PDB file of C-alpha atoms in Angstrom:
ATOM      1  CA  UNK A   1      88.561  82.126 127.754  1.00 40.00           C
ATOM      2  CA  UNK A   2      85.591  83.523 125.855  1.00 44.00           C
ATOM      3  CA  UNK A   3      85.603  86.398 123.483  1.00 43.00           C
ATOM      4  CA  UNK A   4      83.480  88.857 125.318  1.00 42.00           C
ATOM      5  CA  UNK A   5      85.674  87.927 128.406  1.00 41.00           C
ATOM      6  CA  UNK A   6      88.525  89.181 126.716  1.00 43.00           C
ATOM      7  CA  UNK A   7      87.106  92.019 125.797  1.00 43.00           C
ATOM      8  CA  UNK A   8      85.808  93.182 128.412  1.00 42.00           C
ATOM      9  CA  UNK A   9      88.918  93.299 130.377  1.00 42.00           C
ATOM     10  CA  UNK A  10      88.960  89.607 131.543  1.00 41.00           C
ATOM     11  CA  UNK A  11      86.004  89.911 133.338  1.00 42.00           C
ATOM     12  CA  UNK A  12      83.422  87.261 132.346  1.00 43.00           C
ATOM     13  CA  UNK A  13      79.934  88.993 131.916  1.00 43.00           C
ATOM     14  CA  UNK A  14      78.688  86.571 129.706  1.00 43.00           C
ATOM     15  CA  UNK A  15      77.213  83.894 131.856  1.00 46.00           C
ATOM     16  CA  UNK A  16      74.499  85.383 133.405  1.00 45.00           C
ATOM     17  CA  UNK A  17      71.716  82.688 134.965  1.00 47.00           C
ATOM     18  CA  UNK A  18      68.029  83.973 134.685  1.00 47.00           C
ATOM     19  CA  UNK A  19      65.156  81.769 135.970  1.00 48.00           C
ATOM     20  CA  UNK A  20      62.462  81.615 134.327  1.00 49.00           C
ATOM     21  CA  UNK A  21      59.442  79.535 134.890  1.00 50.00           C
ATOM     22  CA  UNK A  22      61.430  77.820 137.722  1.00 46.00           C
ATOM     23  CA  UNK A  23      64.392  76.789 134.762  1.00 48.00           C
ATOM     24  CA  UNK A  24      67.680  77.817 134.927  1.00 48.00           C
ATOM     25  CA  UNK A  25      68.663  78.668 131.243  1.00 50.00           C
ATOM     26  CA  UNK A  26      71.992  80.316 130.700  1.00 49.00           C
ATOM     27  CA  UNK A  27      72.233  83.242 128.563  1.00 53.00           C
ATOM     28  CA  UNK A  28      74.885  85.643 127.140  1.00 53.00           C
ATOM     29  CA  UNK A  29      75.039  89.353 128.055  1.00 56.00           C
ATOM     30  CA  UNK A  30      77.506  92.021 127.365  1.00 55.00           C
ATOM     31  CA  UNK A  31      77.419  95.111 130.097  1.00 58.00           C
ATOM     32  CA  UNK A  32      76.623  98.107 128.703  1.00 59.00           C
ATOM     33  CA  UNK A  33      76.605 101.628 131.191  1.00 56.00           C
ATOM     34  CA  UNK A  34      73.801 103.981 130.764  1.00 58.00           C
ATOM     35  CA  UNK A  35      73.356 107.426 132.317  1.00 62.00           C
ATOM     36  CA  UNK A  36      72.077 107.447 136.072  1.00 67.00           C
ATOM     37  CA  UNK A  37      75.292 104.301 136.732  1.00 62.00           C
ATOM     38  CA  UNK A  38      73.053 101.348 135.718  1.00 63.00           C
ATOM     39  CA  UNK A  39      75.084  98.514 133.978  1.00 58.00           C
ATOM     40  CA  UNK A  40      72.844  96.946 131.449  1.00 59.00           C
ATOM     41  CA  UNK A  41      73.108  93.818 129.503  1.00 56.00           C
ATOM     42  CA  UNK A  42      72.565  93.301 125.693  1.00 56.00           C
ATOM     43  CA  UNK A  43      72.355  90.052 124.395  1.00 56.00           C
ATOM     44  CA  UNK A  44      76.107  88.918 122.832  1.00 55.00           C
ATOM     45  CA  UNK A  45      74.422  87.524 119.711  1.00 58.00           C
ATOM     46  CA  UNK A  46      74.010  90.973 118.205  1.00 61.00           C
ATOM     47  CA  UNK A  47      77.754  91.743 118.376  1.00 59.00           C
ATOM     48  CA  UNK A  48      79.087  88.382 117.885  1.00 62.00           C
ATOM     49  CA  UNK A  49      79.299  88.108 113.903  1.00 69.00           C
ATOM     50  CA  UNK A  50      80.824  91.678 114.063  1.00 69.00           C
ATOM     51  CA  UNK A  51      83.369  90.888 116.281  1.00 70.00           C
ATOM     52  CA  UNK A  52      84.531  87.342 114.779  1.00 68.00           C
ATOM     53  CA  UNK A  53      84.557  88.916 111.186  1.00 72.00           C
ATOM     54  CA  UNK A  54      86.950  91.680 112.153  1.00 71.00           C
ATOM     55  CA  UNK A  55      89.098  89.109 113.947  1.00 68.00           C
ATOM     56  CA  UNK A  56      89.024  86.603 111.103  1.00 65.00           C
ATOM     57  CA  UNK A  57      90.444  89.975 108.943  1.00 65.00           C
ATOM     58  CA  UNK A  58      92.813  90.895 111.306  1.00 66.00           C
ATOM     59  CA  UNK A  59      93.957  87.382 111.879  1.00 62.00           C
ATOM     60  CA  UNK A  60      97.414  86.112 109.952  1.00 59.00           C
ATOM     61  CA  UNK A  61      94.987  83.129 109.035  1.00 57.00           C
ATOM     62  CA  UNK A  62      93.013  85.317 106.375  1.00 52.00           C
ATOM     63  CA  UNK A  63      96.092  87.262 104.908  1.00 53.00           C
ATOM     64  CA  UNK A  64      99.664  85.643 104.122  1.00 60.00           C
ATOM     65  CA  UNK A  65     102.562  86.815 106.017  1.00 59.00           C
ATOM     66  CA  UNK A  66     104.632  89.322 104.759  1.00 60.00           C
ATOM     67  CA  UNK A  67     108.104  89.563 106.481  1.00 71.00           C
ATOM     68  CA  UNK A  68     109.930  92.459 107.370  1.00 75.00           C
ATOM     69  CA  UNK A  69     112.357  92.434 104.874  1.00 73.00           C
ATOM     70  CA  UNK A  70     109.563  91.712 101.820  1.00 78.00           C
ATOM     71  CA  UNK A  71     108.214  95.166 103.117  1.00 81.00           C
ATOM     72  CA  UNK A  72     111.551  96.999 102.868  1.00 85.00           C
ATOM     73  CA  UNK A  73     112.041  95.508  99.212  1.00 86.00           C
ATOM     74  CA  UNK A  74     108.307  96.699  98.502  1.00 87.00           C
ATOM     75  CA  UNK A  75     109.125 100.054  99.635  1.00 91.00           C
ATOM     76  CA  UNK A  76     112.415  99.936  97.974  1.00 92.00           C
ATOM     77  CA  UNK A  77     110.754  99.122  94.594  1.00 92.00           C
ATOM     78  CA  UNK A  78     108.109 101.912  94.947  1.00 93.00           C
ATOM     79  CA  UNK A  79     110.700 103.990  95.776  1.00 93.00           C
ATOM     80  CA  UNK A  80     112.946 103.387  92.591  1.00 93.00           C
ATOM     81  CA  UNK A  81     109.672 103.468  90.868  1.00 94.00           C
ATOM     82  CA  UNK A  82     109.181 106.990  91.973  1.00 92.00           C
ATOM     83  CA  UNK A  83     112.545 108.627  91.056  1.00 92.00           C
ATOM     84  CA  UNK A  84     113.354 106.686  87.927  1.00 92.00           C
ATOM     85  CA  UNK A  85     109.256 105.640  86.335  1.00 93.00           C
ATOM     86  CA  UNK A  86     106.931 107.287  87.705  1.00 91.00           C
ATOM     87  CA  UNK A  87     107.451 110.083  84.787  1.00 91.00           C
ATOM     88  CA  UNK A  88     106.717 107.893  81.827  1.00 92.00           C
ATOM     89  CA  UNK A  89     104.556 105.316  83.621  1.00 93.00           C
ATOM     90  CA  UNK A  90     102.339 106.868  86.131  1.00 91.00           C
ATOM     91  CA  UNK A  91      99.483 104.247  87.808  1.00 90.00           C
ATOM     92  CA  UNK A  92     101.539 101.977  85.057  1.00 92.00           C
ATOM     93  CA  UNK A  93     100.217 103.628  82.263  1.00 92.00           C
ATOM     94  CA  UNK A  94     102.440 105.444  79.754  1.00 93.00           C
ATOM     95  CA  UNK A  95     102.572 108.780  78.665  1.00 93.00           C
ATOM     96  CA  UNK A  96     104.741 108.241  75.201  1.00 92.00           C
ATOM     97  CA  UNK A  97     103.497 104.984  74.260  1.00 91.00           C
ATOM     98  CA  UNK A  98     100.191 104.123  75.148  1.00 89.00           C
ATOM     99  CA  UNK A  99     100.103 100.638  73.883  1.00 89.00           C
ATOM    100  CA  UNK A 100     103.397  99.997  76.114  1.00 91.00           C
ATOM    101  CA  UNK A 101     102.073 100.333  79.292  1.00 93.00           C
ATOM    102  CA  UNK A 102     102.827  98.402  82.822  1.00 95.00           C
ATOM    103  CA  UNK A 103      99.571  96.708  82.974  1.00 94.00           C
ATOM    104  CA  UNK A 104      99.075  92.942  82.464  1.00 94.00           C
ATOM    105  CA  UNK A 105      97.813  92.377  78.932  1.00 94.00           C
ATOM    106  CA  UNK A 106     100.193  95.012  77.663  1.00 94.00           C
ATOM    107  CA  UNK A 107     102.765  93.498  79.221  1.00 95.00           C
ATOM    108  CA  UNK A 108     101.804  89.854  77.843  1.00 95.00           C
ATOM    109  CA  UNK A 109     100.975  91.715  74.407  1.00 94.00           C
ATOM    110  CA  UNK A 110     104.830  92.708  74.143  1.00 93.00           C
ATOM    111  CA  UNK A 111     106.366  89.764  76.018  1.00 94.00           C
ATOM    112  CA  UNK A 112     107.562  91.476  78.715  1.00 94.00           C
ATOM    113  CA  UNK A 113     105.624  89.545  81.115  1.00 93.00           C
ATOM    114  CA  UNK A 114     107.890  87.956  83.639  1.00 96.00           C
ATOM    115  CA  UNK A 115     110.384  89.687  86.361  1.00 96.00           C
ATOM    116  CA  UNK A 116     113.419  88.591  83.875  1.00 96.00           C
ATOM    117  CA  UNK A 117     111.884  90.037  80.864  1.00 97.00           C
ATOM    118  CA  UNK A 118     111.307  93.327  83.013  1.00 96.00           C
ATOM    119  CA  UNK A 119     114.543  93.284  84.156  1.00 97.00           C
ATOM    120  CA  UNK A 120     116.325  93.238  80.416  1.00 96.00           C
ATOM    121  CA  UNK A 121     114.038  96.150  79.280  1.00 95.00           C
ATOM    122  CA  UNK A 122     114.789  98.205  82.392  1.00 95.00           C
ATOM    123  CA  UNK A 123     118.604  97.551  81.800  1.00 96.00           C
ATOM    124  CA  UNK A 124     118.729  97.624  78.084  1.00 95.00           C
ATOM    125  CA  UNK A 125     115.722  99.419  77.006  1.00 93.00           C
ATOM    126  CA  UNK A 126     112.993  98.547  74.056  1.00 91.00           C
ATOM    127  CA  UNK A 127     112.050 101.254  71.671  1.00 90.00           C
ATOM    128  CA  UNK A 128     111.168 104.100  73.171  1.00 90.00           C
ATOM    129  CA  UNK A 129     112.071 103.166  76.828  1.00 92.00           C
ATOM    130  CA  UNK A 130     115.651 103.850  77.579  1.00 94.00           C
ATOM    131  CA  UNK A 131     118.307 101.445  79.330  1.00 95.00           C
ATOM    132  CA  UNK A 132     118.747 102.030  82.884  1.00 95.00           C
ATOM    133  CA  UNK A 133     121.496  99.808  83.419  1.00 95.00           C
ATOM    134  CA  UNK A 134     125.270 100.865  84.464  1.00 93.00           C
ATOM    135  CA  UNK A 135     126.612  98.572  81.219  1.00 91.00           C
ATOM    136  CA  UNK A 136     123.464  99.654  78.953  1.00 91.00           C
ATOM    137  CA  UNK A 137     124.552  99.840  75.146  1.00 88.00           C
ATOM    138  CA  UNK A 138     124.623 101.233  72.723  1.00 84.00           C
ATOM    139  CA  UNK A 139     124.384 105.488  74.013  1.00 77.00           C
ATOM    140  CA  UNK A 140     121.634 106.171  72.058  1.00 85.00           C
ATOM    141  CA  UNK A 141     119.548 103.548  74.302  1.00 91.00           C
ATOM    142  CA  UNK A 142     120.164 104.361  77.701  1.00 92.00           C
ATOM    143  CA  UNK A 143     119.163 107.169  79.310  1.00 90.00           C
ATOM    144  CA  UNK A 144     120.887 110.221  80.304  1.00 88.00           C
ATOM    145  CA  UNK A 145     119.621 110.282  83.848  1.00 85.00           C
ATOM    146  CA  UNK A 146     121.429 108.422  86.735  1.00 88.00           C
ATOM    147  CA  UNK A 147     121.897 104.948  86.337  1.00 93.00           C
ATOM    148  CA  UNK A 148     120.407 102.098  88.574  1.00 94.00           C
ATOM    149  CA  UNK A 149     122.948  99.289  90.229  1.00 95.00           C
ATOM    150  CA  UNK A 150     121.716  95.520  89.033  1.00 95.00           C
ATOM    151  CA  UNK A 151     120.001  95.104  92.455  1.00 96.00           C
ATOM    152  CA  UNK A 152     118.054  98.082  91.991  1.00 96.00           C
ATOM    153  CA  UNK A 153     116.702  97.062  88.630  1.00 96.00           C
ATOM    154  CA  UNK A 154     115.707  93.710  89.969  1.00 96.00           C
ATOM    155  CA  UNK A 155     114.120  95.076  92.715  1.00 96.00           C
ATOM    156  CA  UNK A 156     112.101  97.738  90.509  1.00 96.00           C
ATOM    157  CA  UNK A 157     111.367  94.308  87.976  1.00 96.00           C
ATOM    158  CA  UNK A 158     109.568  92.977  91.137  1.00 95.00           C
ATOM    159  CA  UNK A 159     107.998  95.900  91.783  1.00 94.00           C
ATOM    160  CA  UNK A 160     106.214  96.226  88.506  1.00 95.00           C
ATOM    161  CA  UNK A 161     105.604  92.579  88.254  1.00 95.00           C
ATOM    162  CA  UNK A 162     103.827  92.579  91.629  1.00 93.00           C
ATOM    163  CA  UNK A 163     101.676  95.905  90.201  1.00 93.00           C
ATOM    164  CA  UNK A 164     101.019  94.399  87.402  1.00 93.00           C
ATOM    165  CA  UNK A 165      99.657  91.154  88.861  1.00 92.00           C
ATOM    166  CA  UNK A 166      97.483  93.726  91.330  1.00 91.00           C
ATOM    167  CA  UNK A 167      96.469  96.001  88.554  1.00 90.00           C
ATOM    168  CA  UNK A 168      98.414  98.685  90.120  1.00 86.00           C
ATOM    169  CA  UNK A 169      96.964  99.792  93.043  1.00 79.00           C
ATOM    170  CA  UNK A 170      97.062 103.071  93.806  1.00 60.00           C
ATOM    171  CA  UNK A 171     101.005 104.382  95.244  1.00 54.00           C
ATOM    172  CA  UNK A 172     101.530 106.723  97.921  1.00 47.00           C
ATOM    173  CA  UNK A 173     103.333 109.551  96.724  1.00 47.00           C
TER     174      UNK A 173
END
């Protein structure tokens, strides 16, 4: 079935035969209603790059699948992000330490640039940063906030990762 056929309800408007100098040349039309109930036809060509582009960015050929639960761990992360980070670390910056902030070459900088490495600063904490984890020692380290389960932290260390390797886009608050 042809684009314009499917857009226009199934009804197939595009082959319209005109004669012309005694030839039959086939040509295609789209229907468009004016005022007084005429139906006229513009030439598909016009529309026809339009219409494929926002297919071909619409289509699960031009953007990878994400699966349902990827989204739920994405939210998650923001999420944790929000109530836990988001105070020190807004946009991935950070308010404390500038030179300690959530964005690539900082992270690289410090060698905190995989999900792992994330993960033992989040639980343990590094300088400034306090531990987040249940068994962070010593006191003094961790904060005095709630404390995240080990899932949680992994899931926030995926979170940031995945900003990072955007250059955190903006978050919905």
């Amino acid at each position: 079935m042809e684009l314009t056929g499917m857009i226009s309800c199934c009804i197939d408007y595009t082959r319209i035969l005109s004669t012309k100098d005694n030839v039959k040349k086939e040509e295609n039309y789209i229907p468009r209603k004016v005022k007084n109930g005429e139906v006229k036809f513009y030439k598909l060509k016009r529309l026809a790059p339009p219409i494929v582009a926002a297919l071909l960015a619409l289509s699960p050929i031009s953007s990878p699948q994400v699966s349902s639960a990827q989204t739920l761990e994405i939210q998650r992360g923001a999420t944790l992000f929000q109530q836990s980070c988001i105070g020190c670390h807004d946009a991935g910056g950070n308010v404390i330490q500038p030179g300690a902030t959530l964005f690539t070459k900082d992270l690289q900088r410090n060698g905190v640039d995989t999900e792992e490495a994330i993960y033992r600063v989040t639980y343990y904490g590094k300088g400034r940063m306090p531990g987040f984890g249940k068994e962070c020692k010593p006191r003094g380290q961790c904060t005095f906030g709630a404390r995240l389960e080990d899932q949680d932290i992994k899931v926030l260390a995926q979170f940031v990762k995945s900003q990072a390797d955007q250059g955190w886009p903006t978050i919905q608050k």
